[in-house]
Coordinates of C-alpha atoms and ligand atoms in Angstrom, one line a residue:
M1 CA 11.2 2.4 -26.5
K2 CA 10.7 6.3 -26.0
I3 CA 9.0 7.2 -22.6
A4 CA 8.2 10.4 -20.6
L5 CA 8.2 10.2 -16.8
L6 CA 6.2 12.7 -14.5
G7 CA 8.3 13.8 -11.9
Y8 CA 11.7 14.1 -10.8
G9 CA 11.6 12.9 -7.2
T10 CA 12.8 9.8 -5.3
V11 CA 10.9 7.1 -7.2
G12 CA 11.4 9.4 -10.6
R13 CA 15.5 9.0 -10.4
G14 CA 15.2 5.5 -9.8
V15 CA 13.2 5.3 -13.2
D16 CA 15.8 7.2 -14.5
R17 CA 19.0 5.5 -13.0
I18 CA 17.6 2.1 -13.6
I19 CA 17.0 2.6 -17.1
R20 CA 20.5 4.3 -18.2
E21 CA 22.2 2.1 -17.1
R22 CA 20.8 -1.9 -17.3
V23 CA 18.2 -1.2 -20.2
P24 CA 19.3 -0.5 -23.5
D25 CA 15.5 -0.7 -25.3
V26 CA 14.6 2.2 -23.6
E27 CA 14.7 5.9 -23.5
V28 CA 13.1 8.5 -21.1
T29 CA 13.3 11.3 -23.4
R30 CA 11.2 13.7 -21.7
I31 CA 10.4 14.5 -17.6
L32 CA 7.4 16.7 -16.4
E33 CA 9.5 18.8 -13.2
L34 CA 8.0 21.7 -12.0
P35 CA 9.5 25.4 -13.6
D36 CA 11.7 26.0 -10.9
R37 CA 13.6 22.9 -11.1
L38 CA 13.8 22.5 -15.0
S39 CA 18.1 20.9 -15.1
D40 CA 18.0 18.5 -17.5
P41 CA 17.3 19.4 -21.6
R42 CA 14.7 16.7 -21.2
M43 CA 13.1 18.2 -18.5
T44 CA 9.5 20.7 -19.4
A45 CA 7.1 21.8 -16.7
S46 CA 4.2 21.8 -19.9
F47 CA 2.5 18.3 -19.2
D48 CA 0.2 19.3 -22.7
E49 CA 4.0 19.6 -24.6
I50 CA 4.6 15.9 -23.8
L51 CA 1.1 14.8 -24.9
A52 CA 2.1 16.7 -28.0
D53 CA 5.2 14.6 -28.8
D54 CA 4.0 11.6 -30.8
A55 CA 7.9 9.7 -30.3
V56 CA 6.3 9.1 -26.7
E57 CA 4.3 5.9 -25.9
L58 CA 4.7 5.5 -22.6
V59 CA 3.9 7.3 -20.0
V60 CA 5.5 7.0 -16.4
E61 CA 3.6 8.9 -13.1
C62 CA 5.4 9.0 -10.3
M63 CA 4.2 12.3 -9.6
G64 CA 2.2 11.3 -5.6
G65 CA -1.1 13.1 -4.9
I66 CA -4.3 13.0 -6.6
E67 CA -4.0 15.9 -9.1
P68 CA -2.8 16.9 -11.4
A69 CA -2.0 13.2 -11.6
H70 CA -5.2 12.0 -11.8
T71 CA -5.3 14.2 -15.4
Y72 CA -2.7 14.0 -16.7
I73 CA -3.2 9.6 -16.1
A74 CA -6.5 10.2 -17.4
S75 CA -5.5 12.4 -20.3
A76 CA -2.4 10.0 -21.4
L77 CA -4.9 7.1 -21.4
R78 CA -7.1 8.6 -23.6
S79 CA -4.4 9.9 -26.1
G80 CA -3.2 5.8 -26.5
R81 CA -0.7 5.8 -24.1
H82 CA 0.8 3.5 -21.6
V83 CA 1.1 4.4 -18.4
V84 CA 2.7 2.9 -15.3
T85 CA 2.3 4.5 -11.9
S86 CA 3.5 4.4 -8.5
N87 CA 0.7 6.7 -7.3
K88 CA -1.2 4.7 -4.9
A89 CA -3.8 7.5 -3.3
V90 CA -4.2 8.3 -7.4
V91 CA -4.5 4.9 -8.4
A92 CA -6.7 3.5 -5.0
A93 CA -9.0 6.8 -5.7
H94 CA -9.6 6.0 -9.7
L95 CA -8.6 2.6 -10.8
A96 CA -12.2 2.1 -12.1
E97 CA -11.7 4.9 -14.3
F98 CA -8.4 4.2 -15.4
A99 CA -9.0 1.0 -16.3
A100 CA -12.2 2.0 -18.7
L101 CA -10.1 4.2 -20.5
A102 CA -7.1 1.9 -20.9
H103 CA -9.2 -0.8 -21.7
A104 CA -11.1 1.8 -23.9
A105 CA -7.7 3.0 -26.2
G106 CA -6.7 -0.3 -26.3
V107 CA -3.6 0.8 -24.1
G108 CA -1.5 -1.2 -20.6
L109 CA -2.1 0.4 -17.3
Y110 CA 0.4 -1.1 -15.0
L111 CA 0.3 -0.5 -11.2
E112 CA 3.4 -2.7 -9.8
A113 CA 5.1 -0.2 -7.6
A114 CA 1.8 1.1 -6.5
V115 CA 2.1 -1.6 -3.6
G116 CA 5.0 -3.6 -2.2
G117 CA 7.4 -0.7 -3.8
G118 CA 9.9 -3.3 -5.3
V119 CA 8.0 -6.9 -4.3
P120 CA 6.3 -8.3 -7.4
W121 CA 3.0 -7.9 -5.5
I122 CA 0.6 -7.0 -8.2
A123 CA 2.2 -9.6 -11.1
G124 CA 1.8 -12.3 -8.3
I125 CA -2.0 -11.5 -7.4
E126 CA -2.8 -11.5 -11.3
K127 CA -0.6 -14.5 -11.8
V128 CA -2.1 -16.7 -9.1
R129 CA -5.7 -15.3 -10.4
R130 CA -5.0 -16.9 -14.0
V131 CA -5.8 -19.7 -12.0
D132 CA -7.2 -19.2 -8.5
D133 CA -10.0 -17.0 -7.1
V134 CA -7.7 -15.4 -4.2
T135 CA -9.8 -15.8 -0.9
S136 CA -7.6 -13.6 1.1
F137 CA -4.9 -11.7 1.6
S138 CA -2.8 -9.8 4.5
G139 CA 0.4 -7.1 4.5
I140 CA 2.7 -5.5 6.4
M141 CA 2.4 -3.0 3.2
N142 CA 4.0 -0.1 4.9
G143 CA 7.9 0.7 5.5
T144 CA 7.6 3.4 7.9
T145 CA 5.6 1.8 10.6
N146 CA 7.5 -1.3 10.4
Y147 CA 10.2 0.1 10.9
I148 CA 8.4 2.5 14.1
V149 CA 7.5 -1.0 16.2
D150 CA 10.8 -2.8 15.4
A151 CA 13.0 -0.4 16.5
M152 CA 10.7 0.7 19.7
R153 CA 10.8 -3.6 20.2
K154 CA 14.0 -3.8 19.7
E155 CA 15.6 -0.5 21.0
R156 CA 12.9 -0.3 24.2
A157 CA 12.1 3.0 23.5
D158 CA 9.2 4.8 23.0
F159 CA 6.9 5.8 19.9
A160 CA 7.8 9.7 19.6
E161 CA 11.8 9.1 19.1
V162 CA 11.6 6.4 17.3
L163 CA 9.4 8.5 14.8
A164 CA 11.5 11.3 15.2
E165 CA 14.6 8.8 14.2
A166 CA 12.6 7.6 11.2
Q167 CA 12.3 11.3 10.3
R168 CA 16.2 12.0 10.5
L169 CA 16.9 8.7 8.4
G170 CA 14.1 10.4 5.8
Y171 CA 12.3 7.2 5.8
A172 CA 9.2 9.0 7.2
E173 CA 7.7 12.1 5.7
R174 CA 8.0 15.3 8.1
D175 CA 4.2 14.9 8.1
P176 CA 3.9 11.2 8.9
S177 CA 0.2 10.6 9.4
A178 CA -0.1 9.1 6.5
D179 CA 1.9 6.7 7.2
I180 CA 1.1 6.2 11.4
D181 CA -3.2 6.5 10.8
G182 CA -3.3 3.8 8.2
V183 CA -4.2 5.6 5.6
D184 CA -1.1 4.7 3.3
V185 CA -2.4 1.4 4.2
R186 CA -5.9 1.7 3.0
N187 CA -4.3 2.7 -0.2
K188 CA -2.9 0.0 -0.9
T189 CA -5.6 -2.5 0.7
I190 CA -8.2 -0.9 -1.9
I191 CA -5.7 -0.9 -4.9
S192 CA -4.8 -4.7 -3.4
A193 CA -8.5 -5.6 -3.1
S194 CA -9.4 -4.5 -6.2
V195 CA -7.1 -6.5 -8.4
A196 CA -7.6 -9.8 -6.1
F197 CA -11.3 -9.9 -6.2
D198 CA -12.0 -8.1 -9.3
V199 CA -13.6 -5.3 -7.6
A200 CA -13.6 -1.6 -7.6
C201 CA -13.0 -1.5 -3.8
E202 CA -15.0 -0.2 -1.7
K203 CA -13.1 3.4 -0.6
D204 CA -14.3 4.1 3.2
L205 CA -12.3 0.6 5.0
P206 CA -12.1 0.3 8.7
T207 CA -8.4 1.9 9.3
S208 CA -7.3 2.3 12.2
G209 CA -3.3 3.2 12.7
I210 CA -0.3 3.0 15.7
R211 CA -0.2 6.4 16.7
N212 CA -1.6 5.9 20.0
L213 CA 0.9 2.8 20.4
T214 CA 3.3 2.5 23.4
L215 CA 6.7 1.2 24.5
A216 CA 4.2 -1.0 27.5
D217 CA 1.5 -2.1 24.8
L218 CA 4.1 -3.6 22.9
E219 CA 5.1 -5.2 26.1
L220 CA 1.7 -5.9 27.2
F221 CA 1.3 -7.6 23.8
S222 CA 5.7 -9.2 24.2
A223 CA 3.6 -10.8 28.1
H224 CA 0.7 -12.6 25.7
G225 CA 3.4 -14.2 23.4
R226 CA 2.5 -11.1 19.9
T227 CA 3.5 -7.7 18.7
V228 CA 2.0 -5.3 16.7
K229 CA 2.0 -5.2 13.6
L230 CA 0.0 -2.9 11.3
L231 CA -2.0 -5.2 8.3
G232 CA -4.0 -4.3 5.1
R233 CA -6.2 -6.9 5.2
G234 CA -9.0 -8.5 2.8
V235 CA -10.9 -11.8 2.3
A236 CA -13.3 -13.2 -0.2
G237 CA -16.3 -15.6 -0.5
N238 CA -19.7 -16.7 -2.0
G239 CA -20.0 -13.3 -3.6
R240 CA -19.1 -10.9 -0.9
Y241 CA -15.9 -9.6 0.4
A242 CA -14.5 -7.7 3.0
A243 CA -11.1 -5.6 3.6
A244 CA -10.1 -3.5 6.3
V245 CA -6.5 -1.8 7.8
E246 CA -5.7 -2.2 11.7
P247 CA -3.3 -3.1 14.3
V248 CA -3.1 -6.9 14.9
A249 CA -1.5 -8.5 17.6
V250 CA 0.1 -11.2 15.7
A251 CA 1.6 -14.6 17.1
A252 CA 5.7 -13.5 18.2
S253 CA 6.1 -16.9 16.6
S254 CA 4.5 -15.2 13.1
L255 CA 6.8 -14.8 10.0
E256 CA 5.0 -11.2 10.1
A257 CA 6.3 -11.0 13.6
A258 CA 9.7 -11.2 12.0
V259 CA 9.7 -8.7 9.3
P260 CA 12.5 -6.3 10.5
S261 CA 12.8 -2.5 9.6
N262 CA 11.2 -1.1 6.8
F263 CA 10.6 -4.5 4.6
N264 CA 7.0 -5.1 3.6
L265 CA 5.5 -8.7 3.7
L266 CA 2.5 -9.6 1.4
T267 CA 0.5 -12.8 1.8
L268 CA -2.5 -14.4 -0.4
D269 CA -4.7 -17.4 0.0
G270 CA -5.6 -19.1 -3.3
T271 CA -7.6 -21.6 -4.3
T272 CA -4.9 -24.5 -5.5
V273 CA -1.9 -22.7 -4.4
G274 CA -2.6 -22.5 -1.2
E275 CA -0.8 -19.8 0.9
L276 CA 2.0 -17.4 -0.8
R277 CA 4.4 -15.1 0.4
F278 CA 6.0 -12.1 -1.2
Y279 CA 8.7 -10.4 1.1
G280 CA 11.2 -8.1 0.4
Q281 CA 12.1 -3.6 -0.3
G282 CA 8.2 -1.7 -0.3
A283 CA 10.0 1.5 -0.6
G284 CA 13.1 3.7 -1.9
S285 CA 14.3 5.3 -5.4
L286 CA 15.6 1.9 -6.9
P287 CA 13.4 -0.7 -5.4
T288 CA 10.0 0.8 -6.2
G289 CA 12.2 2.2 -9.3
N290 CA 12.7 -1.7 -10.3
A291 CA 8.9 -2.8 -10.0
I292 CA 8.4 0.3 -12.4
V293 CA 10.8 -0.3 -15.1
Q294 CA 9.5 -3.8 -14.9
D295 CA 6.3 -2.6 -16.0
V296 CA 7.6 -0.7 -18.3
L297 CA 9.3 -3.8 -19.8
D298 CA 6.4 -5.7 -19.5
C299 CA 4.0 -3.4 -21.8
V300 CA 8.0 -3.2 -24.4
T301 CA 7.3 -7.1 -24.8
G302 CA 4.0 -7.4 -24.4
A303 CA 5.1 -10.5 -21.7
R304 CA 2.0 -9.0 -19.5
R305 CA -0.7 -6.8 -20.0
P306 CA -3.0 -5.8 -17.4
V307 CA -7.3 -5.9 -17.7
Y308 CA -9.0 -5.2 -14.6
D309 CA -12.4 -5.6 -15.6
F310 CA -15.1 -4.5 -12.4
S311 CA -18.4 -5.7 -13.5
R312 CA -18.4 -8.9 -10.7
A313 CA -20.8 -8.0 -8.9
L314 CA -18.8 -8.7 -5.8
A315 CA -21.1 -7.0 -2.6
Y316 CA -19.0 -4.9 0.4
D317 CA -19.8 -7.5 3.2
P318 CA -18.5 -6.2 6.5
S319 CA -19.5 -9.1 8.7
L320 CA -16.5 -11.5 6.7
L321 CA -14.0 -9.4 8.4
R322 CA -14.4 -10.6 12.2
S323 CA -12.0 -10.7 15.0
D324 CA -11.5 -10.0 18.9
Y325 CA -9.6 -6.8 19.9
V326 CA -8.0 -5.5 22.4
L327 CA -8.0 -1.6 23.8
R328 CA -5.9 0.1 26.1
T329 CA -8.4 2.5 27.7
T330 CA -9.3 5.1 30.5
A331 CA -12.7 4.8 28.8
A332 CA -15.5 2.9 30.4
L333 CA -16.0 -0.2 28.0
D334 CA -17.6 -3.1 28.7
G335 CA -15.0 -6.1 28.2
E336 CA -12.9 -8.7 29.6
P337 CA -9.5 -8.0 31.0
Y338 CA -6.5 -8.3 29.1
G339 CA -3.3 -6.6 31.1
P340 CA -3.0 -3.8 33.0
G341 CA -5.5 -1.0 31.3
A342 CA -6.1 -2.7 28.7
L343 CA -9.5 -4.8 28.1
L344 CA -10.3 -7.8 25.4
V345 CA -14.0 -7.2 23.5
R346 CA -15.1 -10.5 21.4
D347 CA -15.9 -11.1 17.9
L348 CA -16.0 -7.5 16.9
T349 CA -16.2 -7.0 13.2
A350 CA -13.9 -4.9 11.6
E351 CA -16.1 -1.6 11.7
G352 CA -17.8 -2.1 15.1
A353 CA -14.0 -2.3 16.3
R354 CA -13.4 1.0 14.6
A355 CA -16.8 2.2 16.3
L356 CA -15.9 1.3 19.7
L357 CA -12.7 3.0 19.2
D358 CA -13.6 6.5 18.2
E359 CA -16.3 5.6 21.6
A360 CA -13.0 5.2 23.3
L361 CA -10.9 8.4 22.3
A362 CA -14.0 10.2 22.8
S363 CA -12.9 9.9 26.3
D364 CA -9.3 8.7 26.7
P365 CA -7.5 10.3 23.1
T366 CA -4.5 8.0 23.8
T367 CA -6.1 4.8 23.3
F368 CA -4.8 1.9 21.7
M369 CA -6.5 -0.8 20.0
A370 CA -5.0 -3.6 18.5
A371 CA -7.1 -7.1 16.8
L372 CA -6.4 -10.4 17.7
P373 CA -6.5 -12.7 15.4
R374 CA -9.4 -15.7 16.1
E375 CA -8.0 -18.6 14.7
D376 CA -5.2 -18.0 17.4
Ligands
HSE401 N1 5.7 6.0 3.3 C1 5.5 4.6 2.3 C2 6.5 3.3 3.3 C3 6.2 4.7 1.3 O1 6.6 4.1 4.3 O2 5.7 2.3 2.9 C4 6.0 3.1 0.6 O3 5.2 3.6 0.1

């Protein structure tokens, strides 16, 4: 099969290399690049030229961002091309539209690389759903923030110091906001919930990140036998679902607590299979490239043809996701003492907690909040 790559950054180069070295039945014949970066005879700056090439049967989009990726993916699907994408932002924003276009054109839409990099999470959910309902999921879905928290804990270093090191190593972006404020995890949570629960997931999920996490916060939680991980979570049942992104004070003995460096750990619960966990490299050129190539091969061989049908009337109900919360803040809030400068506020929804965090941030912009799972 002849395929086109849209974008030749970290992921696109990984895809090209894996296909060249390991996949003889697939050929990258076209690459969309910026006009000043056309360094290979396969490259063009014109998407229309790629669309006009009838030999191209599948388009891999790994440009990132919403536009023009959205327009290109929609055009490729309308033209009868299969689409494989690693772009979590555009998929989170437009999955229902892409799914409808793919269905109408009778082509495949493959998303594996958009969540969890090389970890076969999306295909894992789809396989579980052949038999089971997915009743909940949770995940360390962002390598950059896991690296930051892990390094803070192990090296007893503060946030800014570790973030600077992560940027030096190329893990964190120059503008790391999407990672540290939870936006990247929100996109991955929206996609996970959509696939797990068969619903065009609510976009405005309660979201908080680790921007204000300090070494002293980690030491406080450590004294309570816990550490902090940024988790995307979702739960569904009785025709309703909820999802959220927030730091969670997980037990120090949990598998989440043990996830090192920039690795991901994704967990689901299925009706008969019970708990399933998926662990691996959630980012990077070759792991993410590998997930894309697996999708390409599923398409080429016909082994897997995902169908996303969002007609199921599942209502978004934030009351399904409740936790106790710890806030380290100088803001005047009602709560029980949890440690120096920290309060425990019991039984909030994730939405209620996000509103309380906003209230605290208004008087203390350094406030940090983490959920305490209620079952502990
Ligand atoms: N910034 C993301 C991360 C890249 O750190 O996980 C992979 O989606």
